[in-house]
PDB file of C-alpha atoms in Angstrom:
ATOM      1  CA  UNK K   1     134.853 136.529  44.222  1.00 77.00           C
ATOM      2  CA  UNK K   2     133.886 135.753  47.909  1.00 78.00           C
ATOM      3  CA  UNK K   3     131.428 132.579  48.177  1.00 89.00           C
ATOM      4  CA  UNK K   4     128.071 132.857  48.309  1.00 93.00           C
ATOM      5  CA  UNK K   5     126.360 131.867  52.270  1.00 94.00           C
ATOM      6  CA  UNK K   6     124.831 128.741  50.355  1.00 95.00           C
ATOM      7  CA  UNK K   7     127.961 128.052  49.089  1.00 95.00           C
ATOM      8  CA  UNK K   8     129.734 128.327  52.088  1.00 94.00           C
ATOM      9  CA  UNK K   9     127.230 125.754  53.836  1.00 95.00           C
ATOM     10  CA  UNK K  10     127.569 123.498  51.418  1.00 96.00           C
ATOM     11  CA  UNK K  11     131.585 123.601  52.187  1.00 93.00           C
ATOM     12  CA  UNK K  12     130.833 122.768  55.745  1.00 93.00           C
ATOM     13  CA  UNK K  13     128.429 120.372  54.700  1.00 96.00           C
ATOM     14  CA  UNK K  14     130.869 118.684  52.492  1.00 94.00           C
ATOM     15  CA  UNK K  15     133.512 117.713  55.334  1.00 92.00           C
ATOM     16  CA  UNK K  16     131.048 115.175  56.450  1.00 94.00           C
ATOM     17  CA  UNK K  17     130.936 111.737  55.442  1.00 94.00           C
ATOM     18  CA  UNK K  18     129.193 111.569  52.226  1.00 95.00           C
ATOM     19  CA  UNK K  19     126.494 109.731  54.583  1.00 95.00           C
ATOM     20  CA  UNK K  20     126.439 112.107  56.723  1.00 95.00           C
ATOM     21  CA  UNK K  21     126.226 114.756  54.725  1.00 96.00           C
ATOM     22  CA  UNK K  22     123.035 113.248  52.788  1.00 96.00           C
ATOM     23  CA  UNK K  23     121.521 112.996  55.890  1.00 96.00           C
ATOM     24  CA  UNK K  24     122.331 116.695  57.050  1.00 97.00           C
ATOM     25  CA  UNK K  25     121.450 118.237  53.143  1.00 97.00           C
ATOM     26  CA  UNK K  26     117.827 115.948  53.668  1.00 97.00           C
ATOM     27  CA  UNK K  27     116.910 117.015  57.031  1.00 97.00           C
ATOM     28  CA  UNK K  28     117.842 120.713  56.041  1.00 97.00           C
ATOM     29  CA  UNK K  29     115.368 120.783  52.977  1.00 97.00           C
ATOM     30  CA  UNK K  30     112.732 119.302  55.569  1.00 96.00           C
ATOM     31  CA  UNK K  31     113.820 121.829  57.775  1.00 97.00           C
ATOM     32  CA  UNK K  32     113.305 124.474  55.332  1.00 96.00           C
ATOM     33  CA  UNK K  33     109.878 123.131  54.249  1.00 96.00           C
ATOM     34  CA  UNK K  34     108.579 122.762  57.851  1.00 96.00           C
ATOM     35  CA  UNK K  35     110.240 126.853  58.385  1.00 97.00           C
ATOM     36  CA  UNK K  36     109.595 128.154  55.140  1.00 97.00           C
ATOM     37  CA  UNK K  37     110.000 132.297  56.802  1.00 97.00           C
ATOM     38  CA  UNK K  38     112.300 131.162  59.152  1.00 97.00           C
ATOM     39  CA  UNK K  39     116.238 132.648  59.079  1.00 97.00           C
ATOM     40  CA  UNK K  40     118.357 130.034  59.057  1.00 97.00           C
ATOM     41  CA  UNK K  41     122.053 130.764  61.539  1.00 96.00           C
ATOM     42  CA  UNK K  42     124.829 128.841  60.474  1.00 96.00           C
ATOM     43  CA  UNK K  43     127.777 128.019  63.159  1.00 92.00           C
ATOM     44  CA  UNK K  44     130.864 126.273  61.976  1.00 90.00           C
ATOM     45  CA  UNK K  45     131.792 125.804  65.585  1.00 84.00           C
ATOM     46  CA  UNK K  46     134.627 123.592  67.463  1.00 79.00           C
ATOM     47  CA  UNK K  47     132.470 120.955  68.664  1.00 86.00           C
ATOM     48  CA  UNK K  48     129.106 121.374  65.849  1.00 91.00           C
ATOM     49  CA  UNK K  49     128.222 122.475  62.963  1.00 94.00           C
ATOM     50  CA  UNK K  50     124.770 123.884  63.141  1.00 96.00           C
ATOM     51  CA  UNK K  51     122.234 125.053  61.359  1.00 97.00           C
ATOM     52  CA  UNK K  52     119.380 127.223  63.832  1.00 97.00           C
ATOM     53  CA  UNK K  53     116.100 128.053  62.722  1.00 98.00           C
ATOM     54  CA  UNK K  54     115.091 131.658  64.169  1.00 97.00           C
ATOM     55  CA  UNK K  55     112.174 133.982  63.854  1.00 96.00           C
ATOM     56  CA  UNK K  56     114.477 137.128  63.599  1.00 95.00           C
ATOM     57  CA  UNK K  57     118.452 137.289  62.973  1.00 94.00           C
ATOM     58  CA  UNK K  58     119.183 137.115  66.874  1.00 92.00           C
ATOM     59  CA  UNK K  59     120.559 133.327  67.967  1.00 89.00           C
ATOM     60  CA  UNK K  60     118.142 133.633  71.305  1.00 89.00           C
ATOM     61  CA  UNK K  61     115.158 133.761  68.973  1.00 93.00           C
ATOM     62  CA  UNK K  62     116.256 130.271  67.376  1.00 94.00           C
ATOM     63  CA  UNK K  63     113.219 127.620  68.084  1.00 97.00           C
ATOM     64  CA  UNK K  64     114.765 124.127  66.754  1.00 98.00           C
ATOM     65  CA  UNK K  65     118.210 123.839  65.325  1.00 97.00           C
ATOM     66  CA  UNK K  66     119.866 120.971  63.257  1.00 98.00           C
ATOM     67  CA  UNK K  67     123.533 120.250  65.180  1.00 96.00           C
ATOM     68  CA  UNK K  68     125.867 117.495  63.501  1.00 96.00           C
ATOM     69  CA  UNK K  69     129.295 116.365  64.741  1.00 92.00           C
ATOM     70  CA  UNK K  70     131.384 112.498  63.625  1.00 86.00           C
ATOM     71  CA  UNK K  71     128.906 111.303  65.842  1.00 89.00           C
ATOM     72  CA  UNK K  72     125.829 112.141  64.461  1.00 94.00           C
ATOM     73  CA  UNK K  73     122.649 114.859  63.858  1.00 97.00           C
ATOM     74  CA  UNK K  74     119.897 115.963  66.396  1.00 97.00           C
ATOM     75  CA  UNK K  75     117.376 118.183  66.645  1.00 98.00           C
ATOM     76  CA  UNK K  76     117.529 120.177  68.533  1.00 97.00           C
ATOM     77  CA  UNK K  77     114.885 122.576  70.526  1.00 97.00           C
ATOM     78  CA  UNK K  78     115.864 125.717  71.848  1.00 95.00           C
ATOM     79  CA  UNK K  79     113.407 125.921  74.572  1.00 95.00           C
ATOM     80  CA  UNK K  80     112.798 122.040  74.559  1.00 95.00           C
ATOM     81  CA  UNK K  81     112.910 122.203  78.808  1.00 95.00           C
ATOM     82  CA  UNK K  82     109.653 123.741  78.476  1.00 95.00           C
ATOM     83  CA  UNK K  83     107.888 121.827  76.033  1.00 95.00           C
ATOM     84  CA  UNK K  84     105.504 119.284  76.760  1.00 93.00           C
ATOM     85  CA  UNK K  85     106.960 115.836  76.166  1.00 94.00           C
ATOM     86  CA  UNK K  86     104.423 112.477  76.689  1.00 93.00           C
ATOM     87  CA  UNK K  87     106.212 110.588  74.341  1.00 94.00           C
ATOM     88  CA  UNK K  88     109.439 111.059  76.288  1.00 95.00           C
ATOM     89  CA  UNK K  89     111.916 111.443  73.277  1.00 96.00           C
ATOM     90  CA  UNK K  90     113.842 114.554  74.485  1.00 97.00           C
ATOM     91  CA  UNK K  91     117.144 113.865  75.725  1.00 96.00           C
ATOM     92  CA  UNK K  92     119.352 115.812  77.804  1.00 94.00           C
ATOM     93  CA  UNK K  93     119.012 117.695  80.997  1.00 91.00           C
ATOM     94  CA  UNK K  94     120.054 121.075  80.770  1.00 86.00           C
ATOM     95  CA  UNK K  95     118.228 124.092  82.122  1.00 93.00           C
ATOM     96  CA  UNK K  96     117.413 125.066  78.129  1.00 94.00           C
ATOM     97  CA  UNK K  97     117.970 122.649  75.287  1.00 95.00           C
ATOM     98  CA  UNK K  98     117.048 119.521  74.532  1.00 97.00           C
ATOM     99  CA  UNK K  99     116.742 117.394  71.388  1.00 97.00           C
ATOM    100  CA  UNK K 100     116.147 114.167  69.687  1.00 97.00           C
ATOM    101  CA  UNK K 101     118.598 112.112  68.083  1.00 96.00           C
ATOM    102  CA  UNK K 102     117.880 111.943  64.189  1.00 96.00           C
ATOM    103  CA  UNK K 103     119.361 108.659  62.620  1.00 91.00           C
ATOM    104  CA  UNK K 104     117.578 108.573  58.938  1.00 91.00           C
ATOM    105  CA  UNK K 105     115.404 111.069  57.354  1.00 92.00           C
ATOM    106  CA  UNK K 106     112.295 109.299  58.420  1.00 95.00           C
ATOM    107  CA  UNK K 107     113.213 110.196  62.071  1.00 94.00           C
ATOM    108  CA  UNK K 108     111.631 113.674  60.859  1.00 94.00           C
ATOM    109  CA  UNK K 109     108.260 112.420  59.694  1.00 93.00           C
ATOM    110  CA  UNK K 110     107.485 110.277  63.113  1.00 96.00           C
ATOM    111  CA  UNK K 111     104.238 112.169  64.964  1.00 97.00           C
ATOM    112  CA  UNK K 112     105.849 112.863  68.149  1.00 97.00           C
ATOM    113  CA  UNK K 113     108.489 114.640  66.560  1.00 97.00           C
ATOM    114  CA  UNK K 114     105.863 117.036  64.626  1.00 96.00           C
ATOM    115  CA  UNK K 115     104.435 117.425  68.004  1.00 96.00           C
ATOM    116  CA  UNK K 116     107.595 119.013  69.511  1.00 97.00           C
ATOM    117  CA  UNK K 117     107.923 121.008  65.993  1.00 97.00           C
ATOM    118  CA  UNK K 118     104.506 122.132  66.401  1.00 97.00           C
ATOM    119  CA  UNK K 119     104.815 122.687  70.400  1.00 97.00           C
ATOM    120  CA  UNK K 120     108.226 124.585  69.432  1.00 97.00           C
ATOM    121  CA  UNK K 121     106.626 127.087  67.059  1.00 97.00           C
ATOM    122  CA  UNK K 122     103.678 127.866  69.177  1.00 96.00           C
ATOM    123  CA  UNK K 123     105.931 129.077  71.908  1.00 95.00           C
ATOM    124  CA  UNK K 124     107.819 131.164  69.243  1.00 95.00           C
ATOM    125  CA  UNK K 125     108.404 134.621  70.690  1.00 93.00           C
ATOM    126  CA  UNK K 126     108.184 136.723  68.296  1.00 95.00           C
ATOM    127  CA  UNK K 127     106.221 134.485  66.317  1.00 95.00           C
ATOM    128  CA  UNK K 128     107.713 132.997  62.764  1.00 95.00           C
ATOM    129  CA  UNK K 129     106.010 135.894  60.434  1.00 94.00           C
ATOM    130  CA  UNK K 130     103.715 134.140  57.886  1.00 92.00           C
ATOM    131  CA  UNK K 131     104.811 135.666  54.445  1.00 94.00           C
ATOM    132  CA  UNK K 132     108.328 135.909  52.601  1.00 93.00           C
ATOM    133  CA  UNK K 133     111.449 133.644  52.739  1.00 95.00           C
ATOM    134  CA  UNK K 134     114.048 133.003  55.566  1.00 95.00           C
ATOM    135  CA  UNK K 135     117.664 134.169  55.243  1.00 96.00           C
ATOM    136  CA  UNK K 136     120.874 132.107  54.868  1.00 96.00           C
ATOM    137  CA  UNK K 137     123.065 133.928  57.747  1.00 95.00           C
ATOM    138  CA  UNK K 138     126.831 132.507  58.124  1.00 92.00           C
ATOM    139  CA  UNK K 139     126.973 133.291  61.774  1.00 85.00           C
ATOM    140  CA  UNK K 140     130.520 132.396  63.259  1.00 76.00           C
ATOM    141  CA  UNK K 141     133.225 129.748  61.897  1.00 73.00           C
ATOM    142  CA  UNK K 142     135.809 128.152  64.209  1.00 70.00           C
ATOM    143  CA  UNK K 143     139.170 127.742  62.468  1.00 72.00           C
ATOM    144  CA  UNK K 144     139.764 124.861  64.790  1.00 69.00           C
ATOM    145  CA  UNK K 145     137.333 121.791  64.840  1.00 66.00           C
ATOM    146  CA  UNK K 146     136.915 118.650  66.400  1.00 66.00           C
ATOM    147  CA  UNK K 147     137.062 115.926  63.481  1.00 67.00           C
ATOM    148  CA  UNK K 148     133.957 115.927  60.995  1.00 66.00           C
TER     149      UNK K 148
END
């Protein structure tokens, strides 16, 4: 019998360091919380494993993402080059993305991260819909990966 999508993420989830994959597993169920309608697009990739949180089952529609590799989890924000950002905690300086490192669960909880969150969903085009429950999509999975 094929594996269910949840248990599929799990087996991802499990190649982590049992640290690490606390710390992915906690931030998820925040995640989930915080997005209660959103889809949630799964990537197994070379570089990432990541977990997108979308207001439809397209990857452009994602709004924050969790992405974890041996080095550690961020968050992620889609459109995080527009967002407003006076506490200056994004990092990186692409034309898109940007994202804050997440080093413990409480990293999650800190006011000028709900800020972005908030900032994030406002933007949402189309909006997160206010009823139902998100999905569990298993986008794509790379048979070859740099070491968990």
């Amino acid at each position: 019998m094929p594996e269910t999508p949840e248990q599929q993420l799990e087996g991802f989830v499990a190649i982590f360091s049992p640290t690490m994959g606390k710390l992915i597993r906690e931030c998820r169920s925040v995640m989930r919380k915080r997005f209660p309608t959103a889809n949630e697009l799964v990537y197994d990739n070379y570089n990432f494993f990541v977990i997108g949180y979308c207001t439809t089952e397209r990857p452009s529609d994602s709004v924050v993402s969790l992405a974890a590799n041996s080095k550690g989890l961020g968050l992620h924000f889609y459109h995080g080059a527009t967002l407003s950002d006076p506490h200056g905690i994004l990092q990186g300086s692409g034309n898109q993305n940007r994202f804050v490192r997440l080093d413990g669960i409480p990293a999650l909880s800190r006011p000028e991260v709900q800020e972005l969150l908030d900032a994030a969903e406002a933007q949402a085009d189309p909006p997160f819909v206010t009823k139902g429950r998100g999905k569990l999509i298993i986008r794509s999975i790379s048979e070859k990966q740099r070491p968990r």
